Amino acid sequence: MRTEAKMTGTATARATGMSQSKLSKIENGMLLPSVTDVERLVAELAAARETRIELVELAKSLHAEAETRRVVLHRGAHRHQQTISRVEARAATSRFFQVNLVPALLQSEPYLRTVLGTMPHSEQEAAVAALRTRRSRMDDLAKQFVFVLSEAALRWRMGPAELMAEQVEHLAAIQRRPNVRLGVVPWSADANVVALHGFHIYDERVVTVSVLTGNATITDPLDVREYLALFGRLERLAVRGEELQGLLKRIAEDHRRLG
């Protein structure tokens, strides 16, 4: 369109209020223009009405898709706890999968303090306070909490043997709550499922994933459905009831014996 209008890049950039480098990136597919950018360009380059409508609508749809598929990274445990607390407050069903760590809502106080041990004291206290608020929601029997852990999550030594044994026994007590469903995928399971990391799912809307430098929030519906499908496969591998109680008892005994 610019070539047909016989306008230089410099003249077009000046007329539309953008830098020449920005216009060059747009023209070379290196930058998604804003809807306002497109509106100014099609007006300045005297595009036909049908072309104007098509390009503006295309810009709007591309931005809507980009926003939907966005993954937001939150840094800092306290900030993450606050973000998740708001999401959790609205969720009717919260699902949690962990590979090598007990989920925060299931952690005993000594285990939690060990997990947060490397943080500055003030940040640690803020994270503990935010977590207590989240845990209080488990008293709401209208909300469902579903946990699936690998056996490795219960054997990964986060502290002394007695701390780990007490943490495992803490799980045995919590799983008796009527709105809590706990399952553990034993080492003996023929898993045939690749789970690269732990994740949390809130209803069918939001997934959160912890990474080394922060916590990612995923809201794209297609991505959320993939995580839901993976969670379903993992849940079917997990043991519950008396079998779970026996497994938890053996793991606690192993921690104390290996002390």
C-alpha positions as CSV (number, residue, x, y, z in Angstrom):
1,M,0.0,0.0,0.0
2,R,2.8,2.4,0.8
3,T,4.5,1.6,-2.5
4,E,1.3,2.2,-4.4
5,A,0.8,5.5,-2.6
6,K,4.4,6.4,-3.6
7,M,5.3,7.4,-0.1
8,T,8.7,6.8,1.5
9,G,9.0,5.1,4.8
10,T,10.2,8.3,6.4
11,A,7.2,10.2,5.2
12,T,4.8,7.5,6.2
13,A,6.3,7.2,9.7
14,R,6.2,11.0,10.2
15,A,2.6,11.2,9.0
16,T,1.4,8.4,11.3
17,G,3.3,9.6,14.3
18,M,5.7,6.6,14.6
19,S,9.4,6.2,14.2
20,Q,10.8,4.9,10.9
21,S,12.4,1.9,12.7
22,K,8.9,1.0,14.1
23,L,7.3,1.2,10.7
24,S,10.1,-0.9,9.2
25,K,9.6,-3.6,11.9
26,I,5.8,-3.6,11.1
27,E,6.4,-3.9,7.4
28,N,8.9,-6.8,7.9
29,G,6.7,-8.7,10.2
30,M,8.9,-8.2,13.3
31,L,6.3,-6.2,15.3
32,L,2.6,-6.6,15.7
33,P,1.1,-3.1,15.2
34,S,-1.5,-1.8,17.5
35,V,-5.1,-1.3,16.2
36,T,-4.4,2.5,16.4
37,D,-1.3,2.0,14.3
38,V,-3.2,0.2,11.6
39,E,-6.0,2.7,11.6
40,R,-3.5,5.5,11.1
41,L,-1.7,3.7,8.3
42,V,-4.7,2.7,6.3
43,A,-6.1,6.2,6.6
44,E,-2.8,7.9,5.6
45,L,-2.2,5.5,2.7
46,A,-5.8,6.0,1.4
47,A,-6.8,2.3,1.5
48,A,-10.1,1.3,0.1
49,R,-13.0,1.1,2.7
50,E,-13.1,-2.8,2.4
51,T,-9.3,-3.0,2.9
52,R,-9.5,-0.6,5.9
53,I,-12.1,-2.7,7.6
54,E,-10.3,-6.0,6.9
55,L,-7.0,-4.8,8.2
56,V,-8.3,-3.2,11.3
57,E,-10.4,-6.3,12.2
58,L,-7.3,-8.5,11.6
59,A,-5.3,-6.3,14.0
60,K,-8.0,-6.6,16.6
61,S,-8.3,-10.4,16.3
62,L,-4.5,-10.9,16.4
63,H,-4.3,-8.8,19.6
64,A,-7.1,-10.7,21.1
65,E,-5.3,-14.0,20.3
66,A,-2.0,-12.7,21.6
67,E,-3.7,-11.6,24.9
68,T,-5.5,-14.9,25.3
69,R,-2.3,-17.0,24.8
70,R,-0.2,-14.8,27.1
71,V,1.8,-16.5,29.9
72,V,2.3,-14.1,32.8
73,L,5.4,-14.6,35.0
74,H,5.1,-13.4,38.6
75,R,8.3,-13.0,40.6
76,G,8.4,-13.3,44.4
77,A,6.6,-15.8,46.6
78,H,4.5,-13.2,48.5
79,R,3.2,-11.7,45.2
80,H,2.5,-15.2,43.8
81,Q,0.6,-16.2,47.0
82,Q,-1.5,-13.0,46.7
83,T,-2.3,-13.7,43.0
84,I,-3.2,-17.3,43.6
85,S,-5.2,-16.4,46.6
86,R,-7.5,-14.3,44.4
87,V,-7.8,-17.0,41.8
88,E,-8.5,-19.7,44.4
89,A,-11.1,-17.6,46.1
90,R,-13.3,-17.8,43.0
91,A,-12.6,-21.4,42.1
92,A,-15.1,-24.1,42.9
93,T,-12.5,-26.9,42.2
94,S,-8.8,-26.6,42.6
95,R,-6.5,-29.3,41.3
96,F,-2.8,-29.8,42.2
97,F,-0.1,-32.0,40.9
98,Q,3.4,-32.1,42.2
99,V,6.5,-34.2,41.3
100,N,9.0,-33.5,44.0
101,L,7.4,-31.2,46.6
102,V,4.3,-31.3,48.8
103,P,1.8,-28.7,47.6
104,A,1.7,-25.6,49.8
105,L,-1.9,-26.2,51.0
106,L,-0.8,-29.6,52.4
107,Q,2.4,-28.6,54.0
108,S,2.9,-28.9,57.7
109,E,4.3,-25.7,59.4
110,P,7.8,-27.1,59.9
111,Y,7.9,-28.3,56.3
112,L,6.7,-24.9,55.1
113,R,9.3,-23.1,57.1
114,T,12.0,-25.3,55.5
115,V,10.7,-24.6,52.0
116,L,10.8,-20.9,52.7
117,G,14.1,-21.0,54.6
118,T,16.2,-19.2,52.1
119,M,13.9,-16.1,52.0
120,P,14.5,-12.9,54.0
121,H,12.5,-13.1,57.2
122,S,10.0,-10.3,56.2
123,E,9.3,-12.0,52.9
124,Q,8.9,-15.4,54.6
125,E,6.4,-14.0,57.1
126,A,4.4,-12.4,54.3
127,A,4.3,-15.6,52.3
128,V,3.2,-17.6,55.4
129,A,0.4,-15.1,56.1
130,A,-0.9,-15.3,52.5
131,L,-0.7,-19.1,52.6
132,R,-2.8,-19.2,55.9
133,T,-5.5,-17.2,54.1
134,R,-5.5,-19.7,51.3
135,R,-5.7,-22.6,53.7
136,S,-8.7,-21.1,55.5
137,R,-10.7,-21.6,52.3
138,M,-10.3,-25.4,52.7
139,D,-12.9,-25.1,55.5
140,D,-15.5,-24.1,52.9
141,L,-17.1,-27.4,52.1
142,A,-18.6,-26.0,48.9
143,K,-15.1,-26.0,47.4
144,Q,-13.3,-29.1,46.2
145,F,-9.5,-29.7,46.4
146,V,-8.0,-32.5,44.4
147,F,-4.3,-33.4,45.0
148,V,-2.2,-35.9,43.0
149,L,1.4,-36.4,44.1
150,S,4.2,-38.6,42.9
151,E,5.7,-40.9,45.5
152,A,8.9,-39.0,44.9
153,A,7.3,-35.8,46.3
154,L,6.9,-37.6,49.6
155,R,10.4,-39.1,49.6
156,W,12.3,-35.9,48.5
157,R,14.1,-35.0,51.7
158,M,13.4,-31.3,52.6
159,G,14.6,-31.7,56.2
160,P,15.3,-34.1,59.0
161,A,13.7,-37.6,59.0
162,E,11.2,-36.7,61.7
163,L,10.1,-33.6,59.8
164,M,9.4,-35.7,56.7
165,A,7.7,-38.4,58.6
166,E,5.4,-35.9,60.3
167,Q,4.7,-34.3,57.0
168,V,3.6,-37.6,55.5
169,E,1.4,-38.2,58.6
170,H,-0.1,-34.7,58.2
171,L,-1.2,-35.8,54.7
172,A,-3.0,-38.8,56.1
173,A,-5.0,-36.6,58.4
174,I,-5.9,-33.9,55.8
175,Q,-7.1,-36.4,53.3
176,R,-9.9,-37.4,55.6
177,R,-11.6,-34.0,55.0
178,P,-14.8,-34.4,53.0
179,N,-13.8,-31.8,50.3
180,V,-10.3,-33.1,49.8
181,R,-9.3,-35.9,47.4
182,L,-5.7,-37.0,47.7
183,G,-4.0,-39.6,45.5
184,V,-0.4,-40.6,45.2
185,V,1.2,-42.2,42.1
186,P,3.4,-45.0,43.5
187,W,6.8,-45.8,42.1
188,S,5.4,-49.2,41.1
189,A,2.8,-47.7,38.8
190,D,3.2,-48.3,35.1
191,A,2.8,-44.6,34.4
192,N,3.6,-44.2,30.7
193,V,2.8,-40.5,31.2
194,V,5.3,-37.6,30.8
195,A,4.8,-35.0,33.5
196,L,7.7,-32.5,33.2
197,H,6.7,-30.3,36.1
198,G,4.1,-29.7,38.8
199,F,1.1,-27.5,38.1
200,H,-2.2,-26.2,39.6
201,I,-5.5,-25.9,37.8
202,Y,-8.3,-23.7,39.0
203,D,-11.7,-24.7,37.7
204,E,-11.2,-24.9,33.9
205,R,-9.9,-21.3,33.6
206,V,-6.4,-20.9,35.0
207,V,-3.2,-23.0,35.3
208,T,-0.2,-21.9,37.3
209,V,3.3,-23.4,37.0
210,S,6.3,-22.7,39.3
211,V,9.6,-22.1,37.6
212,L,13.0,-21.3,38.9
213,T,12.6,-17.5,38.7
214,G,8.9,-17.1,39.4
215,N,5.5,-18.5,38.8
216,A,3.7,-18.6,35.4
217,T,0.0,-18.1,35.0
218,I,-1.6,-19.7,31.9
219,T,-5.2,-18.8,30.7
220,D,-5.4,-19.9,27.1
221,P,-8.4,-22.3,27.0
222,L,-6.5,-24.8,24.7
223,D,-3.6,-25.0,27.1
224,V,-5.8,-25.3,30.1
225,R,-7.7,-28.2,28.5
226,E,-4.3,-30.0,27.8
227,Y,-3.4,-29.7,31.5
228,L,-6.8,-30.9,32.5
229,A,-6.4,-34.0,30.3
230,L,-2.9,-34.6,31.8
231,F,-4.3,-34.3,35.3
232,G,-7.0,-36.8,34.5
233,R,-4.4,-39.4,33.3
234,L,-2.2,-38.8,36.4
235,E,-5.2,-39.1,38.7
236,R,-6.1,-42.5,37.3
237,L,-2.6,-43.8,38.2
238,A,-2.9,-42.7,41.8
239,V,-3.8,-44.9,44.8
240,R,-6.4,-43.9,47.4
241,G,-8.2,-45.2,50.4
242,E,-6.7,-48.1,52.3
243,E,-4.0,-48.6,49.7
244,L,-3.0,-45.0,50.1
245,Q,-3.0,-45.2,53.9
246,G,-0.7,-48.2,53.7
247,L,1.7,-46.4,51.3
248,L,1.8,-43.3,53.5
249,K,2.6,-45.4,56.6
250,R,5.4,-47.2,54.8
251,I,6.9,-43.9,53.6
252,A,6.8,-42.4,57.1
253,E,8.5,-45.5,58.5
254,D,11.2,-45.4,55.8
255,H,12.0,-41.8,56.7
256,R,12.3,-42.6,60.4
257,R,14.4,-45.8,59.7
258,L,16.8,-44.0,57.3
259,G,16.9,-41.0,59.7
